Coordinates of N, CA and C in Angstrom, one line a residue:
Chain A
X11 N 12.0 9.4 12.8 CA 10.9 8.6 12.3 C 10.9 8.5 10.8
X12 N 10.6 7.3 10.4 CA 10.6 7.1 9.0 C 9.4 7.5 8.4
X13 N 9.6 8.4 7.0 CA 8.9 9.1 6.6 C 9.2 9.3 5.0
X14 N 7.6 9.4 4.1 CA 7.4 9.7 2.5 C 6.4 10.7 2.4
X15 N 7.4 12.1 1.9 CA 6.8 12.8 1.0 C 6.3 13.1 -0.4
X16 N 5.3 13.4 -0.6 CA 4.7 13.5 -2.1 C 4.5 14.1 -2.3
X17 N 4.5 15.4 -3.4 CA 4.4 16.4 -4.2 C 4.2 16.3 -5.6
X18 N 3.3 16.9 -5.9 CA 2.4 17.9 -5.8 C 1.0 16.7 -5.1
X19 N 0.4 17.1 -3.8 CA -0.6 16.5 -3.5 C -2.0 16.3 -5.1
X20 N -1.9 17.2 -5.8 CA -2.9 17.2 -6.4 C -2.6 17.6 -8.2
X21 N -3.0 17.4 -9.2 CA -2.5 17.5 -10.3 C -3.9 17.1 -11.1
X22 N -4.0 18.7 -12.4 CA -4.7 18.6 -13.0 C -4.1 19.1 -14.6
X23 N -4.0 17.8 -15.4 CA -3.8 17.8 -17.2 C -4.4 18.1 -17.8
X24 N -3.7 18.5 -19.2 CA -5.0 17.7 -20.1 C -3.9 16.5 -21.3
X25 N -4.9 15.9 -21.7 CA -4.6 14.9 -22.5 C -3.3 14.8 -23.5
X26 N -2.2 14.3 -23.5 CA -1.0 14.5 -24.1 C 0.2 15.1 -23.3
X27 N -0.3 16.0 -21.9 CA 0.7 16.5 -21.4 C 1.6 15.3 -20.6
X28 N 2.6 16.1 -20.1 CA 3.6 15.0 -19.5 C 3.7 15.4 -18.2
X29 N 3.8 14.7 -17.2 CA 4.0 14.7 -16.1 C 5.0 14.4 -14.9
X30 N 5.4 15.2 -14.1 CA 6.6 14.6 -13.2 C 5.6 14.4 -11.5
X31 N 5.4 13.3 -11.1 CA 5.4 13.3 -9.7 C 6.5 12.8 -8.5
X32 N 6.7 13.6 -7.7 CA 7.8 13.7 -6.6 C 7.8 12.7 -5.2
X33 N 8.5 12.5 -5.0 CA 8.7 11.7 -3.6 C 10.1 11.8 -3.1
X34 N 9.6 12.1 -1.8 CA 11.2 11.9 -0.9 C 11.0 11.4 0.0
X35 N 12.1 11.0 0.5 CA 12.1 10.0 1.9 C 13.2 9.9 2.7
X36 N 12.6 9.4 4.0 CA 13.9 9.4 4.9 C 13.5 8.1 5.9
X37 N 14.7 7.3 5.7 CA 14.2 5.7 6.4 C 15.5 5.4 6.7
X38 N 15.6 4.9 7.9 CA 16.7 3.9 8.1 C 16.9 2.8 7.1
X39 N 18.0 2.7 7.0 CA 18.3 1.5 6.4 C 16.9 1.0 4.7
X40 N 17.6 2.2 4.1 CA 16.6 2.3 2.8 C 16.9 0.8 2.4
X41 N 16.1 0.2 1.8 CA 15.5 -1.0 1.1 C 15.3 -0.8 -0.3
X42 N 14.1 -0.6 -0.7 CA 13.2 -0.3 -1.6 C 12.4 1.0 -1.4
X43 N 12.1 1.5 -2.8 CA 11.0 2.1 -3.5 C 9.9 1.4 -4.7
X44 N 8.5 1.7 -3.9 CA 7.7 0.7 -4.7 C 6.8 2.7 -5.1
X45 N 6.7 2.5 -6.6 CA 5.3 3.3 -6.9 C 4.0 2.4 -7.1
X46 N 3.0 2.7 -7.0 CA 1.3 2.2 -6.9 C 1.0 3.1 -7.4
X47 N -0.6 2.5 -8.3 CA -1.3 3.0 -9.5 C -2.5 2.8 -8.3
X48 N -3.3 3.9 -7.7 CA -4.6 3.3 -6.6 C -6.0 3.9 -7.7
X49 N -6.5 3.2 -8.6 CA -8.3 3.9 -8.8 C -9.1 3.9 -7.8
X50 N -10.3 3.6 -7.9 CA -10.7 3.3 -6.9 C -11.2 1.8 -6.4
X51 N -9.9 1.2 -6.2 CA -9.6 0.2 -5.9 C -8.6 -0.2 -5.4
X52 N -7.8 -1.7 -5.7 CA -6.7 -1.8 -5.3 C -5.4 -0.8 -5.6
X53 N -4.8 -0.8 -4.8 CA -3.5 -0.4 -5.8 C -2.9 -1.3 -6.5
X54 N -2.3 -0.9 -7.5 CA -1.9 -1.9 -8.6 C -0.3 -1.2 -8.4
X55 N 0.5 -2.4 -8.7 CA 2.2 -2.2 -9.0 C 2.7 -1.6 -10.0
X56 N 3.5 -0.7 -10.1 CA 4.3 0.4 -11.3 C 5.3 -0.3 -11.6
X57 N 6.5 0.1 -10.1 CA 7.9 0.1 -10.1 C 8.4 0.0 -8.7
X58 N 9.1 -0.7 -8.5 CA 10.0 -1.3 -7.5 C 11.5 -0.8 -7.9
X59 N 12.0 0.3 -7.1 CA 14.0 0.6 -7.3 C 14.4 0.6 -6.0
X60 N 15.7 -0.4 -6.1 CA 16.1 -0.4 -5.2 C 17.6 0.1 -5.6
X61 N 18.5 -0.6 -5.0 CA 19.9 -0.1 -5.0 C 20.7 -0.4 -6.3
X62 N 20.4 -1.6 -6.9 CA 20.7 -2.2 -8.0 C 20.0 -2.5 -8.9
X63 N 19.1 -1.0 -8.8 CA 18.0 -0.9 -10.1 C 17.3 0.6 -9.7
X64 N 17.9 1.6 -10.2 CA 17.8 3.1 -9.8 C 16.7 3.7 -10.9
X65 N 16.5 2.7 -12.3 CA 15.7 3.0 -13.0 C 14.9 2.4 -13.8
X66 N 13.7 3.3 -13.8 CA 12.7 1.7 -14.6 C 12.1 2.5 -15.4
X67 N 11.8 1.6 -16.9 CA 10.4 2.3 -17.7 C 9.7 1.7 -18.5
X68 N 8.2 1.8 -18.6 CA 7.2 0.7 -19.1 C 6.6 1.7 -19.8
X69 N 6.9 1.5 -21.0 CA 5.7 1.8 -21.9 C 6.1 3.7 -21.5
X70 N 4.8 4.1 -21.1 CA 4.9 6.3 -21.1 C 5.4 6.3 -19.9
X71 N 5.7 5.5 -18.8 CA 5.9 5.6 -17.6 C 7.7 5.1 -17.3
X72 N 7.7 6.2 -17.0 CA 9.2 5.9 -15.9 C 9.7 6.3 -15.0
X73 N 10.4 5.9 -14.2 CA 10.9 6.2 -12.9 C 12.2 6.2 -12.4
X74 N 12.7 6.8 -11.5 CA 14.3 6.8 -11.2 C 14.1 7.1 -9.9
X75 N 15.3 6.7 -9.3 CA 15.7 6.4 -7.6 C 16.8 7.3 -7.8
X76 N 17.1 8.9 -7.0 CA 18.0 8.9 -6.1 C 18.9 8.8 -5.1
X77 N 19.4 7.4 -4.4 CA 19.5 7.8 -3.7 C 20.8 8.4 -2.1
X78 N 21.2 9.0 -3.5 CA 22.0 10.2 -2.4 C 21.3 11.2 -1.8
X79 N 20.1 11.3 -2.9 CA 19.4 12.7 -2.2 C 18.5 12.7 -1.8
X80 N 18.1 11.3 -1.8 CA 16.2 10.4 -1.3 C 15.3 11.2 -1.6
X81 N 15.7 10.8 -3.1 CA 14.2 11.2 -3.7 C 13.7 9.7 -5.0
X82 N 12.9 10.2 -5.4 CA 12.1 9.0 -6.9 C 11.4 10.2 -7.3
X83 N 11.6 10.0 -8.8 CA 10.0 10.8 -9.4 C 9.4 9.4 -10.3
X84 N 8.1 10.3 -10.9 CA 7.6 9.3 -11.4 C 7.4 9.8 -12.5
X85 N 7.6 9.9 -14.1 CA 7.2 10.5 -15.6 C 5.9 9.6 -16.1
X86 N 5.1 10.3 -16.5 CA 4.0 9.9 -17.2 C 3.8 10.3 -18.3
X87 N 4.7 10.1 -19.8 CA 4.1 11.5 -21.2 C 2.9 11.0 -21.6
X88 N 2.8 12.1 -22.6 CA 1.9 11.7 -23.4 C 0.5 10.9 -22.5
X89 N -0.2 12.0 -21.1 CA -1.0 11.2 -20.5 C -2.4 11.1 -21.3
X90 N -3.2 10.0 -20.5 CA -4.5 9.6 -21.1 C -5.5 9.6 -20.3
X91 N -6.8 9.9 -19.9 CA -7.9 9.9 -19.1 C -7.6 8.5 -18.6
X92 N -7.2 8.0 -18.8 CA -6.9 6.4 -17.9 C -5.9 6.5 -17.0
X93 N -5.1 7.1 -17.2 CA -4.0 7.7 -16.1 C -4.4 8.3 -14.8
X94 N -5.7 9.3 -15.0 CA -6.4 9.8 -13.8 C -6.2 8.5 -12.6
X95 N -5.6 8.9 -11.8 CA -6.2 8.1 -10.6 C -4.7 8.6 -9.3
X96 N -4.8 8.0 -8.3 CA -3.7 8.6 -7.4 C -2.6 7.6 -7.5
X97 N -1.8 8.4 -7.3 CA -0.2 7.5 -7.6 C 0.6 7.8 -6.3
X98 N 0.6 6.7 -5.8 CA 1.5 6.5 -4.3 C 2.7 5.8 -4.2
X99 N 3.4 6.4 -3.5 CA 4.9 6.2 -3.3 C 5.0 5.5 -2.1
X100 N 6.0 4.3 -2.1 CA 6.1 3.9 -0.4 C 7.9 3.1 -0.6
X101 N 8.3 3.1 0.9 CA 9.5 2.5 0.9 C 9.9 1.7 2.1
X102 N 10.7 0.7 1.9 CA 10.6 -0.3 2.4 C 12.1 -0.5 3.4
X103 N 12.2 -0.5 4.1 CA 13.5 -0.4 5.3 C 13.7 -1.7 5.4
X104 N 15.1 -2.5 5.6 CA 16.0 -3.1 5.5 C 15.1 -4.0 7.2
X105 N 15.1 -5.3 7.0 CA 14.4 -5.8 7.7 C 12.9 -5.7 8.8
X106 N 12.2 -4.8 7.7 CA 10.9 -4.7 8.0 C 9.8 -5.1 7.0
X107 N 10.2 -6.3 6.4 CA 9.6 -7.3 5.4 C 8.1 -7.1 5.6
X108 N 7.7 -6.0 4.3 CA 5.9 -6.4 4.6 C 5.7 -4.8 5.0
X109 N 6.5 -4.5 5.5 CA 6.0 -3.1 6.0 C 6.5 -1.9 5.0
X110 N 5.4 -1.2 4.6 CA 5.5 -0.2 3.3 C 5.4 1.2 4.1
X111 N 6.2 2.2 4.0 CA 5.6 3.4 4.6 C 5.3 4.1 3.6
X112 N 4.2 5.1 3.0 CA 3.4 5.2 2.3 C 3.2 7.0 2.6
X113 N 3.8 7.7 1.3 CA 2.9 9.3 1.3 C 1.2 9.2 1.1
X114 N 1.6 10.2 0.9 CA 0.0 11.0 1.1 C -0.9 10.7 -0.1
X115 N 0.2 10.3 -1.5 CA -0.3 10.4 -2.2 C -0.4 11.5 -3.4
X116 N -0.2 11.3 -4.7 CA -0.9 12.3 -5.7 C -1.9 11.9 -6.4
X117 N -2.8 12.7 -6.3 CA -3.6 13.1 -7.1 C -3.9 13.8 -8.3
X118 N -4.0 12.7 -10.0 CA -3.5 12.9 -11.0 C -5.3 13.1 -12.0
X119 N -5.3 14.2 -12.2 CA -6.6 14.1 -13.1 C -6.3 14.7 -14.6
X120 N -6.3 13.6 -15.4 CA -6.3 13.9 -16.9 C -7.7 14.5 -17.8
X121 N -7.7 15.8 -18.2 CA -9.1 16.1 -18.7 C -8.6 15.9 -20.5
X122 N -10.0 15.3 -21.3 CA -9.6 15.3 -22.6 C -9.1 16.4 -23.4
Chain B
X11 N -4.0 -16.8 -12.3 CA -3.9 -16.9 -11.3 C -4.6 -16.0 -10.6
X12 N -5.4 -16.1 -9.4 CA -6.7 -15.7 -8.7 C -5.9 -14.9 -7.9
X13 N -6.1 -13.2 -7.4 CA -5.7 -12.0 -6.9 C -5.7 -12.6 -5.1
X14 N -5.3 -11.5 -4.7 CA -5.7 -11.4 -3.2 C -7.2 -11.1 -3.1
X15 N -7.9 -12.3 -2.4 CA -9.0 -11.6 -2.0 C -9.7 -11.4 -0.9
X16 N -10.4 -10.3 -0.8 CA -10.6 -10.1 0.7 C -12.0 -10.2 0.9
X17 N -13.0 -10.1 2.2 CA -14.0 -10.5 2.2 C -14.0 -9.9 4.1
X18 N -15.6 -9.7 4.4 CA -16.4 -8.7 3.4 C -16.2 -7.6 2.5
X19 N -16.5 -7.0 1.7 CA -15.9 -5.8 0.6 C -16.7 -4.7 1.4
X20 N -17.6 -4.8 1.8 CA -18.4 -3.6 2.5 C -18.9 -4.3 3.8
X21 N -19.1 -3.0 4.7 CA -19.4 -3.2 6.1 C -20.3 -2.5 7.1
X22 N -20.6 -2.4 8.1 CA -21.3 -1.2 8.2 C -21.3 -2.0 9.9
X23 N -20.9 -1.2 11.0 CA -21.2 -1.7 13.0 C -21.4 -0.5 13.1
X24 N -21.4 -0.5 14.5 CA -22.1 0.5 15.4 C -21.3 0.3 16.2
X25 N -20.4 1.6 17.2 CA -19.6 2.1 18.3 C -19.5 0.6 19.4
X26 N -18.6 0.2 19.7 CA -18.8 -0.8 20.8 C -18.2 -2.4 20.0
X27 N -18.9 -2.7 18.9 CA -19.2 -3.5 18.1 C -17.5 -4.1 18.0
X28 N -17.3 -5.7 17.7 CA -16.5 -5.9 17.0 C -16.1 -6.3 15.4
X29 N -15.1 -6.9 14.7 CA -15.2 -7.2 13.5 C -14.0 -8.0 12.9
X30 N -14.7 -9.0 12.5 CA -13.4 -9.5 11.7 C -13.6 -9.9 10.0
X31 N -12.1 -9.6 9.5 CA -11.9 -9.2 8.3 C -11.1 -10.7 7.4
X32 N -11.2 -10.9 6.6 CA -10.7 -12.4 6.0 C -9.9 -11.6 4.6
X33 N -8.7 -12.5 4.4 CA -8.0 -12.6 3.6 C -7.3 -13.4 3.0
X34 N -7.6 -13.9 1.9 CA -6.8 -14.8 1.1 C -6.0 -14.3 0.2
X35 N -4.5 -15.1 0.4 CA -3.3 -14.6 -0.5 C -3.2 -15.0 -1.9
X36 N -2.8 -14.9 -2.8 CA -2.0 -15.1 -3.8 C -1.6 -16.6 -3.3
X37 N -2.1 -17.8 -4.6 CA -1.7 -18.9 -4.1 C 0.5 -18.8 -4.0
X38 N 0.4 -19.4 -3.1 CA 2.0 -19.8 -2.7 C 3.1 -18.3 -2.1
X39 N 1.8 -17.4 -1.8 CA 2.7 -16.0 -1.4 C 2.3 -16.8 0.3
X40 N 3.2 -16.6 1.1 CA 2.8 -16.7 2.6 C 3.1 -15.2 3.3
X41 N 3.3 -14.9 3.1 CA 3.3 -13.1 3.9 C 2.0 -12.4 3.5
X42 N 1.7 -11.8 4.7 CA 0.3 -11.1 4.4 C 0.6 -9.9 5.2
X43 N 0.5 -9.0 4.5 CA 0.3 -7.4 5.3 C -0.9 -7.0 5.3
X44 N -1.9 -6.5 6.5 CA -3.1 -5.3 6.4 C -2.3 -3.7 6.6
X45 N -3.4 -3.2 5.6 CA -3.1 -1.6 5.8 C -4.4 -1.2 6.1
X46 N -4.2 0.0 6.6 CA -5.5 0.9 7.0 C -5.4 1.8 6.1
X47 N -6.3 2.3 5.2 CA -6.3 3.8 4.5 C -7.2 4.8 5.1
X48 N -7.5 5.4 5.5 CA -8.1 6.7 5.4 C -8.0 7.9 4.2
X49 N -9.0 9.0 4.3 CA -8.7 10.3 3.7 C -7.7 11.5 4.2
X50 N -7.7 11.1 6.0 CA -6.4 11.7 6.3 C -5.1 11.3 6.8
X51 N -5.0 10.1 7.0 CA -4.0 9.7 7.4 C -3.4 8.5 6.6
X52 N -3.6 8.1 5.1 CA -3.3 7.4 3.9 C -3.3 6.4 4.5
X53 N -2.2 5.3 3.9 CA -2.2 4.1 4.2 C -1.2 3.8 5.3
X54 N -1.6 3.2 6.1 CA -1.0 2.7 7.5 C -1.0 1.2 7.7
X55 N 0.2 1.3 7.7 CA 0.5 -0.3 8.1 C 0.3 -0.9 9.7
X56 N -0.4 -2.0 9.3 CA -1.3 -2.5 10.8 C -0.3 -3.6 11.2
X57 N 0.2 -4.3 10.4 CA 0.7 -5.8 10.6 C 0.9 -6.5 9.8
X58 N 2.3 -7.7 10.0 CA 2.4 -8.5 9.0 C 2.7 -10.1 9.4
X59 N 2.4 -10.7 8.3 CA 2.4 -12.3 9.2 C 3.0 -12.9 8.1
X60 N 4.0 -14.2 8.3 CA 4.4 -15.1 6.9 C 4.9 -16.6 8.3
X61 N 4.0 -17.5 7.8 CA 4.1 -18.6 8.0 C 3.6 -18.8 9.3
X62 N 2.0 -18.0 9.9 CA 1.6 -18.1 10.7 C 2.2 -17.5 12.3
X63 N 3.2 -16.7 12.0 CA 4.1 -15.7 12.7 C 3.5 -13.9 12.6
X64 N 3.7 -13.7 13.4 CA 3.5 -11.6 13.2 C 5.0 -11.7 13.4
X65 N 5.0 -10.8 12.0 CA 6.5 -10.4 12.4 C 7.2 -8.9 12.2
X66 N 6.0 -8.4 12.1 CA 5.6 -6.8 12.4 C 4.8 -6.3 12.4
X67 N 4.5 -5.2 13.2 CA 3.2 -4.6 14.1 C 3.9 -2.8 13.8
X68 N 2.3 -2.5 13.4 CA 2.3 -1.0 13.3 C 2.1 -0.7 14.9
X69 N 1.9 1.0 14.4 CA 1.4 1.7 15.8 C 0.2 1.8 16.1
X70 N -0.6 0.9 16.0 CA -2.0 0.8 16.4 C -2.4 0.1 17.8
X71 N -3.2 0.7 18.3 CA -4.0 -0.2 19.9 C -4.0 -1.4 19.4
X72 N -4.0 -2.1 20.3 CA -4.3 -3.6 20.9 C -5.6 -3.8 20.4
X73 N -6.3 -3.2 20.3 CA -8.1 -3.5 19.6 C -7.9 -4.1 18.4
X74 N -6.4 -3.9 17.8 CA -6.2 -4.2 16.5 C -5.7 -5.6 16.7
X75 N -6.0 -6.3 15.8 CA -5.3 -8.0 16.3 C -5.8 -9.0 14.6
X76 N -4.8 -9.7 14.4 CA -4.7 -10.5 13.5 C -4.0 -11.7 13.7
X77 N -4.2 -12.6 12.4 CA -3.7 -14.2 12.8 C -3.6 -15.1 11.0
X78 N -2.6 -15.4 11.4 CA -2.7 -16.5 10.3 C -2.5 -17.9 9.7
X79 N -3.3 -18.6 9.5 CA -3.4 -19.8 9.4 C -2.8 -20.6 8.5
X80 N -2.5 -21.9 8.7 CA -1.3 -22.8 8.1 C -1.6 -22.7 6.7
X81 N -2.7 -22.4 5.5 CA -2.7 -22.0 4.1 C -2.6 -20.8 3.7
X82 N -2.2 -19.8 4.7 CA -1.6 -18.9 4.5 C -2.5 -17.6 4.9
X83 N -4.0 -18.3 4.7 CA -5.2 -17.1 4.9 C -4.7 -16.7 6.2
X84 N -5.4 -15.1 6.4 CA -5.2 -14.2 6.9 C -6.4 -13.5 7.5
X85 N -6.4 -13.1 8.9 CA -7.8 -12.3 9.2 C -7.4 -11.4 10.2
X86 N -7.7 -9.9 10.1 CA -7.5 -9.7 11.5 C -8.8 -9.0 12.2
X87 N -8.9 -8.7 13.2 CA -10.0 -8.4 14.0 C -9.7 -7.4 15.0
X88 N -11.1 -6.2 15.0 CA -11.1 -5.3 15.7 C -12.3 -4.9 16.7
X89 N -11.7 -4.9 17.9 CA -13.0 -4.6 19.2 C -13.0 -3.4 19.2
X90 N -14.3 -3.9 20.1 CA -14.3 -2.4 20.4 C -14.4 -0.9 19.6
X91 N -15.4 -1.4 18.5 CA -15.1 -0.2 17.5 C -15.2 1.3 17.9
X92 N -14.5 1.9 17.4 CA -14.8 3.7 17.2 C -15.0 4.3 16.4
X93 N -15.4 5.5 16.2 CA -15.8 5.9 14.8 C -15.0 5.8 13.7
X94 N -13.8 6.4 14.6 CA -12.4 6.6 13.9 C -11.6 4.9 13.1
X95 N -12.3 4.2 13.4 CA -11.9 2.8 12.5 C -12.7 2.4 11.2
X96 N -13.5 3.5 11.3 CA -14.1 4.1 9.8 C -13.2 4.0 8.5
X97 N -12.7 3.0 7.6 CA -11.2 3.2 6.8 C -11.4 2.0 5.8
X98 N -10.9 2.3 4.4 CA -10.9 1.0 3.7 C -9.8 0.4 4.3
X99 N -9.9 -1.3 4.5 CA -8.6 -2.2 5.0 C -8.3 -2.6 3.9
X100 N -7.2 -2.6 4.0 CA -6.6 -4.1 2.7 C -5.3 -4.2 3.0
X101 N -5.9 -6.1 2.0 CA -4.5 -7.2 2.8 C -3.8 -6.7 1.6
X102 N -2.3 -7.2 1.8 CA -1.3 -7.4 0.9 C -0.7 -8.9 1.0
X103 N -0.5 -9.3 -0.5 CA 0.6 -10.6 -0.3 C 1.8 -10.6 -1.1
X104 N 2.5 -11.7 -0.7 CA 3.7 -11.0 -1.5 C 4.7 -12.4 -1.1
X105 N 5.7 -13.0 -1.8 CA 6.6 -13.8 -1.6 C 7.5 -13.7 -0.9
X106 N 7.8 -12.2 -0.7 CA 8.6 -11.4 0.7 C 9.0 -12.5 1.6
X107 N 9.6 -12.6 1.9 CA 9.7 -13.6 3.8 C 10.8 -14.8 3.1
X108 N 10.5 -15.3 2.5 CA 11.0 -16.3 1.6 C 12.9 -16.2 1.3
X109 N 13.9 -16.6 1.1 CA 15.2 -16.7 1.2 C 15.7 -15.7 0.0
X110 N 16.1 -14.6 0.1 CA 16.5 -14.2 -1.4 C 15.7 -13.3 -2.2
X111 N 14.1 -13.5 -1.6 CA 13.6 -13.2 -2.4 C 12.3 -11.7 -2.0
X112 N 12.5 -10.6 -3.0 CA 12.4 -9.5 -3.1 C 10.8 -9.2 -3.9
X113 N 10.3 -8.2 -4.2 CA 9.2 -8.1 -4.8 C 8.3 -7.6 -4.5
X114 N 6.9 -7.0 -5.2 CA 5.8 -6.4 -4.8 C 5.0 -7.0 -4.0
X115 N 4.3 -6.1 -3.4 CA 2.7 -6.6 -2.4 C 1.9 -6.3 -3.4
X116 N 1.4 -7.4 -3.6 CA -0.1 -7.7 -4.5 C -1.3 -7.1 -3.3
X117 N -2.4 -5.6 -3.9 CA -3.4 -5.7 -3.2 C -4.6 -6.4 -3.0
X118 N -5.4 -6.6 -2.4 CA -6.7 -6.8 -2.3 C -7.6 -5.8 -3.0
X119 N -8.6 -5.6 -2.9 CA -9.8 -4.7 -3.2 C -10.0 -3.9 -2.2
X120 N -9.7 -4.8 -0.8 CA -10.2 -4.2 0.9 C -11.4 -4.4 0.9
X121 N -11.7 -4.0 2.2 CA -12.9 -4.1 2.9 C -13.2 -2.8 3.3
X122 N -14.5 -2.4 3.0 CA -14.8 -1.1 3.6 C -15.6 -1.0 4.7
X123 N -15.2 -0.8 5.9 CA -15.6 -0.3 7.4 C -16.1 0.5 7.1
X124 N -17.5 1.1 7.4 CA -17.8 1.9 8.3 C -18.4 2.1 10.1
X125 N -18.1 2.6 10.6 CA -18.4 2.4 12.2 C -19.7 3.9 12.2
X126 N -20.6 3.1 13.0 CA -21.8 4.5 13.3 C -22.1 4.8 15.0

């Protein structure tokens, strides 16, 4: 069964530190890795790696795709009380267009 | 360019009760995915439609049902409620389905169920 792990479920900073969040996975016929920014609202889009794009970075945030070892992390430096919010990992299998399998979730809280 | 939007944003039935949920895509995305979130069981993929087709279905009962219409809007609908369908929904859209082409699901806001 296809499946996304997330680690550390829960995470508390403070302002300036840097952060690593974890994901692993196991899917037939890997596709994609998408990260999501969720407040309390929509989720909003980070980063999309797939096979021919293992790494991405915007601004304090970057990301990298393993995958020999099916994993993604996700780097956050220099965080900011705006950063607080849950960061979710999902991945996408090779002719299941639309269908995201989705961890648990981290939970990222920046204190000033 | 105007987001995915979904409608009602809040909700509120009672055991028994049915409900249907509306979603408009991102003009010119035709693929629409709902997910179910919960606090224990995150987000769960319900179904996906592009060009008025399902052309994937989670592991959910048959109470669960959706449909999409030739401008791409999107709704799905649930009988027979139980407590347990208590959950923010939200649509996704996305250009996905399309020849070639790869990319994110734009969310909604969702709709928030509650069942009593």
């Amino acid at each position: 069964e296809d499946k996304v792990v997330q680690s550390p479920l829960s995470l508390v900073v403070h302002e300036g530190d840097t952060v690593t969040l974890n994901c692993s996975y196991e899917v037939t016929n890997f596709r994609s890795l998408l990260w999501y920014k969720q407040e309390k609202k929509a989720p909003t889009f980070l980063f999309m790696l797939t096979s021919s794009g293992i790494e991405k970075k915007s601004g304090r945030l970057s990301s990298i795709l393993d995958k020999k070892e099916l994993f993604s992390i996700l780097n956050i430096t220099a965080t900011q009380t705006g950063d607080s919010a849950v960061y979710l990992c999902a991945v996408e299998a090779s002719g299941n267009t639309g269908k995201l399998i989705f961890g648990q979730g981290t939970t990222l809280q920046v204190k000033p | 360019k105007a987001g995915v939007t979904q409608t009602p944003r809040y909700l509120i039935k009672t055991r028994g009760q049915q409900v249907t949920l509306s979603c408009s895509p991102i003009s010119g995305h035709r693929s629409v995915s709902w997910y179910q979130q919960t606090p224990g069981q995150g987000l769960q993929f319900l179904f996906e439609y592009f060009s008025e087709t399902q052309r994937n279905k989670g592991n959910f009962p048959g109470r669960f049902s959706g449909r999409q219409f030739s401008n791409s809007r999107s709704e799905m609908n649930v009988s027979t409620l139980e407590l347990g369908d208590s959950a923010l929904y939200l649509c996704a859209s996305s250009l996905r389905g399309l020849a070639g082409v790869t990319g994110e699901l734009f969310f909604g806001e969702g709709s928030r169920l509650t069942v009593l």
